[in-house]
Short mmCIF file of C-alpha atoms and ligand atoms in Angstrom, two decimals:
data_model
loop_
_atom_site.label_atom_id
_atom_site.label_comp_id
_atom_site.label_asym_id
_atom_site.label_seq_id
_atom_site.Cartn_x
_atom_site.Cartn_y
_atom_site.Cartn_z
CA MET A 1 -33.25 29.13 45.19
CA SER A 2 -36.25 30.95 45.62
CA GLU A 3 -39.45 29.09 46.15
CA PRO A 4 -41.93 28.79 43.41
CA GLU A 5 -44.88 30.97 43.83
CA GLY A 6 -48.52 31.61 42.89
CA ALA A 7 -50.36 28.12 42.26
CA ARG A 8 -47.26 26.03 41.77
CA GLY A 9 -45.94 27.28 45.02
CA ALA A 10 -49.61 26.26 46.90
CA TYR A 11 -49.39 23.08 45.28
CA GLU A 12 -46.20 22.34 46.68
CA LYS A 13 -47.27 23.29 49.98
CA LEU A 14 -50.45 21.32 49.84
CA THR A 15 -48.54 18.21 48.67
CA GLY A 16 -46.04 18.52 51.39
CA GLU A 17 -48.78 18.97 54.25
CA LEU A 18 -50.78 15.58 52.77
CA ARG A 19 -47.26 13.89 52.66
CA GLU A 20 -46.63 14.65 56.31
CA THR A 21 -50.38 13.87 57.34
CA ALA A 22 -50.24 10.29 55.41
CA VAL A 23 -46.98 10.11 57.49
CA LEU A 24 -49.33 10.25 60.54
CA GLU A 25 -51.92 8.08 59.09
CA SER A 26 -49.24 5.24 58.31
CA ALA A 27 -48.25 5.10 61.93
CA GLY A 28 -52.19 4.60 62.55
CA SER A 29 -51.95 1.88 59.92
CA ILE A 30 -49.29 -0.25 61.88
CA LEU A 31 -51.56 0.46 65.04
CA ALA A 32 -54.55 -1.37 63.42
CA TRP A 33 -51.95 -3.96 62.02
CA ASP A 34 -50.81 -4.64 65.50
CA GLN A 35 -54.05 -4.57 66.74
CA GLU A 36 -54.86 -7.71 65.05
CA THR A 37 -51.41 -9.35 65.07
CA GLY A 38 -49.65 -9.06 68.18
CA MET A 39 -51.33 -6.62 70.79
CA PRO A 40 -52.49 -8.40 74.03
CA ALA A 41 -55.87 -8.35 74.91
CA ARG A 42 -55.29 -5.95 77.73
CA GLY A 43 -53.91 -3.28 75.58
CA SER A 44 -57.24 -2.62 73.85
CA GLU A 45 -58.14 0.38 76.43
CA LEU A 46 -54.53 1.97 75.46
CA ARG A 47 -54.81 1.08 71.92
CA ALA A 48 -58.33 2.86 71.74
CA ALA A 49 -57.00 6.21 73.38
CA GLN A 50 -54.17 6.16 70.65
CA VAL A 51 -55.95 5.49 67.72
CA ALA A 52 -58.33 8.09 68.84
CA THR A 53 -55.87 10.87 69.31
CA LEU A 54 -54.17 10.01 65.82
CA SER A 55 -57.32 10.18 64.23
CA THR A 56 -58.08 13.54 65.87
CA LEU A 57 -54.58 14.50 64.95
CA VAL A 58 -54.97 13.59 61.30
CA HIS A 59 -58.61 15.22 61.28
CA GLU A 60 -57.26 18.33 62.36
CA ARG A 61 -54.32 18.34 59.98
CA ARG A 62 -56.66 17.78 57.28
CA THR A 63 -59.25 20.41 57.85
CA ARG A 64 -56.37 23.15 58.63
CA PRO A 65 -57.35 26.55 57.38
CA GLU A 66 -54.37 26.53 54.71
CA VAL A 67 -55.39 23.37 53.28
CA GLU A 68 -58.62 25.14 52.02
CA GLN A 69 -56.67 28.05 50.92
CA TRP A 70 -53.98 26.50 48.82
CA LEU A 71 -56.60 24.03 47.09
CA ALA A 72 -58.34 27.18 46.19
CA GLU A 73 -55.51 28.97 44.98
CA CYS A 74 -54.68 25.42 42.92
CA GLU A 75 -58.25 25.11 41.55
CA ALA A 76 -58.09 28.94 40.08
CA ASP A 77 -55.30 28.33 38.23
CA PRO A 78 -55.86 27.25 34.44
CA GLU A 79 -52.17 26.32 34.00
CA LEU A 80 -52.07 23.78 36.82
CA THR A 81 -55.39 22.33 36.45
CA ALA A 82 -54.56 22.05 32.39
CA ASP A 83 -51.88 18.83 33.88
CA GLU A 84 -54.73 15.87 33.88
CA ALA A 85 -52.68 14.17 36.64
CA ILE A 86 -52.79 17.20 38.82
CA ALA A 87 -56.56 18.00 38.15
CA ALA A 88 -57.49 14.48 39.18
CA ASN A 89 -55.48 15.05 42.35
CA LEU A 90 -57.23 18.43 43.02
CA ARG A 91 -60.69 16.84 42.12
CA TRP A 92 -60.19 14.30 44.83
CA LEU A 93 -58.86 16.40 46.97
CA ARG A 94 -61.53 18.61 47.14
CA HIS A 95 -63.95 15.89 47.17
CA ASP A 96 -62.47 14.52 50.19
CA HIS A 97 -61.72 17.89 52.11
CA ASP A 98 -65.31 18.71 51.69
CA ARG A 99 -66.38 15.67 53.49
CA ASP A 100 -63.49 15.99 56.04
CA THR A 101 -64.59 19.54 57.03
CA LYS A 102 -68.56 18.52 57.58
CA LEU A 103 -67.38 16.45 60.40
CA PRO A 104 -66.81 18.05 63.90
CA THR A 105 -63.49 16.87 65.45
CA SER A 106 -65.15 15.78 68.44
CA LEU A 107 -67.08 13.11 66.40
CA VAL A 108 -64.51 11.82 64.89
CA ARG A 109 -62.70 11.24 67.94
CA GLU A 110 -65.82 9.28 69.50
CA ILE A 111 -66.28 7.13 66.57
CA ALA A 112 -62.13 6.23 66.56
CA ARG A 113 -62.28 5.38 70.03
CA THR A 114 -65.74 3.69 69.76
CA ASN A 115 -64.59 1.26 67.12
CA ALA A 116 -61.45 0.27 68.64
CA LEU A 117 -63.48 -0.82 71.69
CA ALA A 118 -66.00 -2.27 69.76
CA LEU A 119 -63.77 -4.44 67.99
CA GLN A 120 -62.54 -6.05 71.17
CA ALA A 121 -66.23 -6.49 72.49
CA TRP A 122 -66.91 -8.47 68.91
CA ARG A 123 -64.03 -10.48 69.39
CA ASN A 124 -65.08 -11.69 72.89
CA ALA A 125 -68.75 -11.92 72.02
CA ARG A 126 -67.93 -13.71 68.90
CA GLU A 127 -65.43 -16.40 70.90
CA ALA A 128 -68.20 -16.86 73.44
CA SER A 129 -71.14 -16.49 70.50
CA ASP A 130 -72.97 -14.08 72.60
CA PHE A 131 -74.96 -11.74 70.62
CA SER A 132 -76.20 -9.62 73.48
CA ALA A 133 -72.66 -8.80 74.71
CA PHE A 134 -72.07 -6.94 71.12
CA ALA A 135 -75.40 -5.78 70.76
CA PRO A 136 -74.83 -2.41 73.00
CA TRP A 137 -71.66 -1.80 70.72
CA LEU A 138 -73.50 -2.58 67.63
CA GLU A 139 -76.07 -0.06 68.52
CA LYS A 140 -73.09 2.37 69.29
CA VAL A 141 -71.63 2.03 66.07
CA PHE A 142 -74.80 2.49 63.75
CA ALA A 143 -76.08 5.84 66.00
CA LEU A 144 -72.52 7.38 65.27
CA SER A 145 -72.30 5.94 61.65
CA ARG A 146 -75.84 7.59 61.26
CA SER A 147 -74.59 10.88 63.12
CA LYS A 148 -71.41 10.79 60.58
CA ALA A 149 -74.12 10.21 57.40
CA GLU A 150 -76.36 12.98 58.76
CA CYS A 151 -73.23 15.68 59.19
CA LEU A 152 -71.89 14.65 55.46
CA ARG A 153 -74.96 14.71 54.02
CA GLY A 154 -75.93 18.17 55.33
CA GLY A 155 -78.97 19.74 53.73
CA GLU A 156 -78.73 17.70 50.92
CA GLY A 157 -81.51 14.76 50.33
CA GLY A 158 -80.61 11.44 49.62
CA GLU A 159 -80.21 8.10 51.13
CA LEU A 160 -77.90 7.95 54.10
CA TYR A 161 -76.38 4.80 53.14
CA ASP A 162 -74.87 6.47 49.76
CA VAL A 163 -73.31 8.85 52.09
CA LEU A 164 -71.54 6.20 53.84
CA MET A 165 -70.61 3.98 50.95
CA GLU A 166 -69.09 7.02 49.16
CA GLU A 167 -66.27 6.65 51.38
CA TYR A 168 -65.42 2.97 49.99
CA GLU A 169 -66.89 3.33 46.57
CA PRO A 170 -67.31 6.89 45.22
CA GLY A 171 -70.27 7.28 43.10
CA ALA A 172 -72.21 4.17 44.18
CA GLU A 173 -75.48 4.36 44.80
CA ALA A 174 -77.72 1.90 47.07
CA ARG A 175 -80.90 2.01 44.53
CA SER A 176 -78.91 1.30 41.68
CA LEU A 177 -76.69 -1.56 43.47
CA GLU A 178 -80.20 -2.91 44.36
CA ARG A 179 -80.68 -3.50 40.64
CA VAL A 180 -77.66 -4.59 40.01
CA PHE A 181 -77.75 -7.32 42.68
CA GLY A 182 -81.15 -8.45 41.83
CA GLU A 183 -80.09 -9.18 38.51
CA LEU A 184 -77.32 -11.30 39.51
CA ARG A 185 -79.43 -13.15 41.96
CA SER A 186 -81.85 -14.00 39.43
CA ASP A 187 -78.74 -15.52 37.40
CA LEU A 188 -77.30 -17.22 40.38
CA ALA A 189 -79.93 -18.52 42.35
CA PRO A 190 -80.96 -21.01 39.29
CA LEU A 191 -77.21 -21.95 38.74
CA ILE A 192 -76.68 -22.58 42.59
CA ALA A 193 -79.95 -25.03 42.50
CA GLU A 194 -79.03 -26.77 39.41
CA ILE A 195 -75.62 -27.62 40.98
CA GLY A 196 -77.63 -28.62 43.96
CA ARG A 197 -79.34 -31.60 41.88
CA ALA A 198 -76.89 -32.17 40.05
CA GLU A 199 -75.88 -35.84 39.98
CA ARG A 200 -72.28 -35.14 40.65
CA SER A 201 -73.25 -32.51 43.36
CA ASP A 202 -70.52 -33.86 45.78
CA ALA A 203 -67.93 -33.05 42.94
CA GLY A 204 -64.46 -32.15 44.80
CA ALA A 205 -65.88 -33.24 48.36
CA GLY A 206 -62.89 -35.84 48.91
CA ALA A 207 -59.56 -34.06 48.31
CA ARG A 208 -58.34 -33.04 51.89
CA VAL A 209 -54.80 -32.61 53.08
CA SER A 210 -53.29 -32.02 56.15
CA ILE A 211 -50.29 -29.93 56.69
CA PRO A 212 -48.06 -28.52 59.58
CA VAL A 213 -48.98 -25.09 59.83
CA PRO A 214 -45.26 -23.72 59.67
CA ARG A 215 -45.14 -25.65 56.24
CA GLN A 216 -48.58 -24.30 55.25
CA MET A 217 -46.74 -20.71 56.20
CA GLU A 218 -43.53 -21.60 54.10
CA LEU A 219 -45.71 -22.35 51.35
CA SER A 220 -48.03 -19.49 51.25
CA ARG A 221 -44.63 -17.10 51.30
CA ARG A 222 -43.48 -19.00 48.25
CA VAL A 223 -46.74 -18.51 46.27
CA ALA A 224 -47.45 -14.78 47.27
CA GLU A 225 -43.58 -14.33 46.31
CA ARG A 226 -43.96 -16.19 42.99
CA LEU A 227 -47.12 -13.98 42.38
CA GLY A 228 -44.57 -10.87 42.47
CA PHE A 229 -45.61 -9.95 46.04
CA ASP A 230 -42.14 -7.97 47.53
CA PHE A 231 -41.04 -9.37 50.85
CA ASP A 232 -38.46 -6.60 51.11
CA ALA A 233 -41.20 -4.26 50.96
CA GLY A 234 -44.06 -6.40 52.81
CA ARG A 235 -44.56 -8.85 54.99
CA LEU A 236 -46.98 -12.06 56.04
CA ASP A 237 -48.17 -12.73 59.21
CA VAL A 238 -51.16 -14.34 60.91
CA SER A 239 -54.59 -13.01 62.39
CA THR A 240 -57.81 -14.24 62.76
CA HIS A 241 -59.31 -12.33 60.09
CA PRO A 242 -57.03 -11.70 57.31
CA PHE A 243 -56.05 -8.36 55.90
CA CYS A 244 -53.80 -6.41 53.83
CA GLU A 245 -52.59 -3.08 54.96
CA GLY A 246 -50.99 -0.69 52.72
CA VAL A 247 -48.58 1.17 55.48
CA GLY A 248 -47.00 3.31 52.70
CA PRO A 249 -44.34 3.27 50.43
CA GLY A 250 -42.06 0.19 51.06
CA ASP A 251 -44.38 -1.54 53.40
CA THR A 252 -47.43 -3.55 52.53
CA ARG A 253 -48.76 -5.73 55.54
CA LEU A 254 -50.52 -9.05 54.72
CA THR A 255 -52.28 -11.47 56.89
CA THR A 256 -53.68 -15.13 56.50
CA ARG A 257 -54.95 -17.97 58.87
CA PHE A 258 -54.32 -21.45 59.21
CA SER A 259 -55.76 -24.51 60.21
CA GLU A 260 -53.81 -27.66 59.82
CA ASP A 261 -56.34 -29.77 57.69
CA LEU A 262 -57.54 -26.58 55.63
CA PHE A 263 -54.63 -25.88 53.63
CA PHE A 264 -56.98 -24.83 50.57
CA ASP A 265 -58.78 -22.10 52.58
CA ALA A 266 -55.17 -20.97 54.18
CA LEU A 267 -53.79 -20.47 50.68
CA SER A 268 -57.04 -18.78 49.11
CA SER A 269 -56.85 -16.26 51.84
CA THR A 270 -52.96 -15.72 50.93
CA MET A 271 -54.03 -15.36 47.66
CA HIS A 272 -56.70 -13.13 48.03
CA GLU A 273 -54.45 -10.91 50.45
CA ALA A 274 -51.57 -11.00 47.95
CA GLY A 275 -53.88 -9.63 45.43
CA HIS A 276 -54.52 -6.78 47.58
CA GLY A 277 -50.98 -6.33 48.27
CA LEU A 278 -49.81 -6.46 44.82
CA TYR A 279 -51.97 -3.49 44.03
CA GLU A 280 -50.70 -1.84 47.04
CA GLN A 281 -47.19 -2.19 45.82
CA GLY A 282 -48.13 -1.13 42.54
CA LEU A 283 -49.51 2.26 43.27
CA PRO A 284 -47.34 5.22 42.57
CA LYS A 285 -46.58 5.66 46.18
CA GLU A 286 -42.72 6.86 46.37
CA GLU A 287 -43.87 9.59 44.00
CA HIS A 288 -47.54 10.69 45.42
CA PHE A 289 -47.50 9.35 48.87
CA GLY A 290 -50.37 11.19 50.37
CA GLN A 291 -52.45 12.33 47.09
CA PRO A 292 -55.12 10.57 45.78
CA LEU A 293 -52.95 9.56 42.79
CA ALA A 294 -50.89 7.06 45.19
CA GLU A 295 -54.63 5.61 46.73
CA ALA A 296 -56.34 2.85 45.49
CA ALA A 297 -59.57 3.81 42.95
CA SER A 298 -61.88 2.15 45.05
CA LEU A 299 -62.58 -0.59 47.42
CA GLY A 300 -64.53 -2.49 44.46
CA ILE A 301 -61.53 -1.98 42.23
CA HIS A 302 -59.47 -3.42 45.24
CA GLU A 303 -61.55 -6.11 45.89
CA SER A 304 -61.18 -6.98 41.99
CA GLN A 305 -57.62 -7.64 42.58
CA SER A 306 -57.72 -10.01 45.25
CA ARG A 307 -60.42 -12.03 43.74
CA LEU A 308 -58.67 -12.20 40.61
CA TRP A 309 -55.78 -13.90 41.92
CA GLU A 310 -57.70 -16.00 44.62
CA ASN A 311 -60.37 -17.34 42.07
CA PHE A 312 -59.80 -16.49 38.59
CA VAL A 313 -56.06 -17.59 39.16
CA GLY A 314 -56.11 -19.78 42.42
CA ARG A 315 -59.24 -21.87 41.61
CA SER A 316 -58.23 -22.72 37.85
CA ARG A 317 -56.26 -26.05 36.27
CA PRO A 318 -53.12 -24.36 35.03
CA PHE A 319 -52.52 -22.55 38.53
CA TRP A 320 -52.77 -26.19 40.42
CA SER A 321 -50.75 -28.07 37.35
CA TRP A 322 -47.85 -25.83 38.49
CA ALA A 323 -48.78 -25.50 42.46
CA LEU A 324 -49.66 -28.96 43.20
CA PRO A 325 -46.25 -30.29 42.64
CA LEU A 326 -45.03 -27.67 45.28
CA LEU A 327 -47.56 -28.69 47.63
CA GLN A 328 -46.89 -32.13 47.25
CA GLU A 329 -42.76 -31.52 47.91
CA SER A 330 -44.06 -29.90 51.30
CA ALA A 331 -46.82 -32.08 52.33
CA GLY A 332 -45.21 -35.41 51.44
CA GLU A 333 -47.37 -38.73 51.94
CA ALA A 334 -50.52 -36.29 52.71
CA ALA A 335 -50.65 -34.92 49.39
CA GLY A 336 -49.60 -38.11 47.65
CA SER A 337 -52.67 -38.78 46.01
CA LEU A 338 -54.04 -35.81 44.84
CA THR A 339 -54.45 -34.84 41.12
CA VAL A 340 -55.11 -31.69 39.84
CA GLU A 341 -58.30 -32.53 38.40
CA SER A 342 -59.07 -33.90 42.24
CA VAL A 343 -57.82 -30.32 43.61
CA PHE A 344 -59.53 -28.50 41.04
CA ARG A 345 -62.49 -30.02 42.07
CA ALA A 346 -62.39 -29.39 45.70
CA VAL A 347 -61.57 -25.80 45.29
CA ASN A 348 -64.54 -25.28 42.92
CA ARG A 349 -66.90 -27.26 45.10
CA VAL A 350 -70.31 -25.33 45.22
CA ARG A 351 -72.18 -25.69 48.38
CA PRO A 352 -74.11 -23.16 50.22
CA SER A 353 -72.97 -22.80 53.83
CA LEU A 354 -72.75 -20.44 56.50
CA ILE A 355 -69.41 -18.53 56.62
CA ARG A 356 -68.89 -15.93 54.11
CA VAL A 357 -65.24 -16.04 53.81
CA GLU A 358 -65.11 -19.56 53.20
CA SER A 359 -67.88 -19.41 50.50
CA ASP A 360 -67.62 -20.65 46.94
CA GLU A 361 -67.50 -18.01 43.94
CA ALA A 362 -71.18 -19.02 43.40
CA THR A 363 -72.89 -18.59 46.96
CA TYR A 364 -70.39 -15.68 47.87
CA ASN A 365 -72.64 -12.91 46.40
CA LEU A 366 -75.64 -14.08 48.20
CA HIS A 367 -73.91 -13.55 51.51
CA ILE A 368 -72.83 -10.14 50.53
CA MET A 369 -76.39 -9.08 49.24
CA LEU A 370 -78.03 -10.42 52.66
CA ARG A 371 -75.56 -8.14 54.36
CA PHE A 372 -76.05 -5.10 52.05
CA ASP A 373 -79.65 -5.22 52.82
CA LEU A 374 -79.38 -6.08 56.76
CA GLU A 375 -77.12 -2.92 57.28
CA ARG A 376 -78.98 -0.71 55.02
CA ALA A 377 -82.16 -1.42 56.95
CA LEU A 378 -80.53 -1.23 60.35
CA LEU A 379 -78.98 2.11 59.02
CA ALA A 380 -82.47 3.40 57.96
CA GLY A 381 -83.85 2.15 61.62
CA ASP A 382 -86.04 -0.41 59.65
CA PHE A 383 -85.28 -2.71 62.75
CA ALA A 384 -83.68 -2.95 66.09
CA VAL A 385 -80.12 -4.20 66.52
CA ALA A 386 -81.98 -6.61 69.09
CA ASP A 387 -83.52 -8.55 66.17
CA LEU A 388 -80.29 -8.75 63.96
CA PRO A 389 -79.79 -12.26 64.52
CA GLY A 390 -83.56 -13.43 63.93
CA GLU A 391 -83.46 -11.31 60.43
CA TRP A 392 -79.84 -12.87 59.63
CA ASN A 393 -80.86 -16.35 60.37
CA GLU A 394 -84.42 -15.94 58.58
CA ARG A 395 -82.41 -14.59 55.43
CA MET A 396 -79.91 -17.23 55.59
CA ARG A 397 -82.97 -19.94 55.38
CA GLN A 398 -84.29 -18.01 52.37
CA ASP A 399 -81.57 -17.35 50.47
CA LEU A 400 -79.02 -20.13 50.92
CA GLY A 401 -81.54 -22.77 52.61
CA VAL A 402 -78.79 -23.13 55.82
CA GLU A 403 -79.86 -23.15 59.38
CA VAL A 404 -77.69 -20.81 61.53
CA PRO A 405 -76.91 -23.17 64.35
CA ASP A 406 -75.15 -20.03 66.50
CA ASP A 407 -74.44 -16.37 66.25
CA ARG A 408 -70.55 -16.86 66.18
CA ARG A 409 -71.37 -18.45 62.56
CA GLY A 410 -73.91 -16.08 62.25
CA CYS A 411 -74.15 -12.28 62.37
CA LEU A 412 -70.87 -12.26 64.44
CA GLN A 413 -69.11 -13.61 61.96
CA ASP A 414 -67.35 -10.50 60.37
CA ILE A 415 -65.06 -7.92 61.76
CA HIS A 416 -66.73 -5.23 59.57
CA TRP A 417 -69.64 -3.52 61.53
CA SER A 418 -67.21 -3.66 64.49
CA MET A 419 -64.82 -1.30 62.65
CA GLY A 420 -67.48 1.06 61.99
CA ALA A 421 -67.67 -0.08 58.28
CA VAL A 422 -71.18 0.11 57.54
CA GLY A 423 -71.62 0.50 53.27
CA TYR A 424 -68.42 -1.47 52.92
CA PHE A 425 -69.72 -4.90 52.01
CA PRO A 426 -71.28 -4.21 48.61
CA THR A 427 -67.54 -3.51 47.50
CA TYR A 428 -67.13 -7.20 47.58
CA THR A 429 -69.60 -8.14 45.10
CA LEU A 430 -68.54 -5.25 43.03
CA GLY A 431 -64.88 -6.58 43.15
CA ASN A 432 -66.07 -10.07 41.96
CA LEU A 433 -68.00 -8.30 38.99
CA TYR A 434 -64.86 -6.20 38.32
CA ALA A 435 -62.34 -9.06 38.70
CA ALA A 436 -64.60 -10.93 36.22
CA GLN A 437 -64.45 -8.33 33.30
CA LEU A 438 -60.96 -7.82 34.08
CA TRP A 439 -60.24 -11.41 33.51
CA GLU A 440 -62.07 -11.64 30.09
CA ALA A 441 -59.69 -8.70 28.83
CA VAL A 442 -56.45 -9.95 30.11
CA ARG A 443 -57.21 -13.13 28.55
CA ALA A 444 -58.23 -11.64 25.14
CA ASP A 445 -54.87 -9.67 25.24
CA ASN A 446 -52.79 -12.76 26.36
CA PRO A 447 -53.79 -15.82 24.40
CA GLY A 448 -50.81 -17.64 26.07
CA LEU A 449 -51.73 -16.96 29.63
CA ASP A 450 -53.10 -20.45 30.51
CA GLU A 451 -49.52 -21.76 29.57
CA GLU A 452 -47.85 -19.22 31.62
CA ILE A 453 -49.87 -19.88 34.73
CA GLY A 454 -49.04 -23.40 34.25
CA ARG A 455 -45.65 -22.92 34.26
CA GLY A 456 -45.99 -20.56 37.61
CA GLU A 457 -45.26 -17.28 35.50
CA PHE A 458 -47.39 -14.55 36.62
CA GLY A 459 -45.19 -11.62 35.11
CA ALA A 460 -47.56 -11.36 32.17
CA LEU A 461 -50.85 -10.97 34.21
CA LEU A 462 -49.22 -8.36 36.84
CA GLY A 463 -47.79 -6.58 34.08
CA TRP A 464 -51.04 -6.05 32.67
CA LEU A 465 -52.77 -5.21 35.77
CA ARG A 466 -49.91 -2.84 36.71
CA ASP A 467 -50.82 -0.98 33.42
CA ARG A 468 -54.21 -1.09 33.19
CA ILE A 469 -55.12 -0.46 37.20
CA HIS A 470 -52.12 -0.19 39.53
CA ARG A 471 -50.48 2.67 38.09
CA HIS A 472 -53.27 4.97 37.86
CA GLY A 473 -54.11 5.35 41.63
CA ARG A 474 -57.16 7.07 42.06
CA ARG A 475 -56.56 9.37 38.43
CA PHE A 476 -59.91 7.61 36.92
CA THR A 477 -63.12 6.48 38.97
CA ALA A 478 -63.63 3.00 39.22
CA ALA A 479 -66.28 3.19 36.33
CA GLN A 480 -63.64 4.86 34.16
CA LEU A 481 -60.83 2.76 35.15
CA CYS A 482 -63.02 -0.54 34.26
CA GLU A 483 -64.09 0.94 30.66
CA ARG A 484 -60.51 2.12 30.16
CA ALA A 485 -59.03 -1.52 31.12
CA THR A 486 -61.46 -3.21 29.39
CA GLY A 487 -63.37 -1.49 26.75
CA SER A 488 -66.94 -1.72 28.28
CA PRO A 489 -68.62 -0.40 31.28
CA LEU A 490 -69.12 -2.75 34.03
CA SER A 491 -71.37 -5.54 33.62
CA ALA A 492 -72.50 -8.57 35.58
CA ALA A 493 -72.41 -10.96 32.24
CA PRO A 494 -68.78 -11.57 32.25
CA PHE A 495 -69.04 -12.94 35.82
CA VAL A 496 -72.20 -15.08 35.33
CA ASN A 497 -70.32 -16.58 31.71
CA TYR A 498 -67.29 -17.24 33.84
CA LEU A 499 -69.17 -19.43 36.60
CA LYS A 500 -71.49 -21.20 33.91
CA GLY A 501 -68.28 -21.88 32.00
CA LYS A 502 -66.40 -23.32 34.92
CA TYR A 503 -69.36 -25.18 36.97
CA GLY A 504 -71.15 -26.38 33.62
CA PRO A 505 -68.30 -29.40 32.95
CA ILE A 506 -67.76 -30.06 36.58
CA TYR A 507 -71.23 -30.75 37.60
CA GLY A 508 -72.58 -31.96 34.17
CA ILE A 509 -75.16 -29.14 33.93
ZN1 ZN B 601 -60.55 -8.47 49.97
#
């Protein structure tokens, strides 16, 4: 049999090439996962060299002249582009290819190397709560991010921040986010203040349970499995900063973290990452590995999946009426006095706090807005890296009314900047907004959802998400996906209504 010719042939060569590049990239995913879960501290220099070499190889492959030729040949063929799925693939490939070819390989290599080393420097600096040890690395990261954004922007105008954000949330613009966030803040601030003044403002302060870590791990696995996470195609490990790595078809890795007396936090982390993992496992990777069709629509959509399981499911009464007996079976005496109501209140306690990942659903977005403003200002050079702790602490005081005691619990708490992920934070708040809107829609479509969740049955929910979100990969933009799944464009209203509906009765406001 002869090989197909013309545009079909070019498309096959293109997708074949992409698959091989994706295989190479998946080796990078394993390295990234290992760096957080198993690599010894002294391995960081070698790891930096490994990821720099691998990133260079990937970048060289992506920017091979043949890729441009095949792509152009496919784009010019009306028969090929009449296929909607192929057209979507080609559109994103062009988008990504144009970005890739604007970056010199030397810069890609330098960024990969610096990020790997900065990550280790951040880890040490955070441990010691010593911002001055991380500051030179942060300066490098922002300088390289600026160079990258300038290369990508080329001769066109526009904000450098938008160019970086495009990698995580295609189509998002800082100016419009500023408006959305401003509106959200004006709804959240009075709600949080009202909760603070409420007579029952200490609701949920009591429920704590101490469980040995190995049992927490077992319980976390049981819950993740029950939600639908396939452990034959994934695993769950421990890391300082929980994450999910979608390595490739048949391999999705989750991490979580445990502390003996903070089981609810650990379970939240696990459910969050399992939400990401369910999305990764639901993407059509077997069929389209290496193609945009097998990738997430955006990080905002990715985060909507994690937040939906973590918060909308994991902080609900129906969930706990199923999960509490499991917890009691595992924890024995320690959890004997808990009731569904006491756990529900404990996991929905609203209190301004220092750490983003431990914050409640209401104050969480204030943490994001702070990071969005600060990284945008840093990138624009509005203040120096050395002034970051001061700026951070002042904003925490203004926005959340808390005093930051040290940089470990202040500007050193997040991993993102050390990895060069500038422009990433806004996707978290977008994720919350998307999640609320999806939740409203899935409940409208499934009136029996609460009862199902109360029985520990999550199939209908997962099926709905698979159908509306997962299986489409990047076929639609985040905005289109939202509109198709829910019938309306993204709005903050479902999120605000959800919070008011939940906290009103808890706090008697
Ligand atoms: Zn997440």
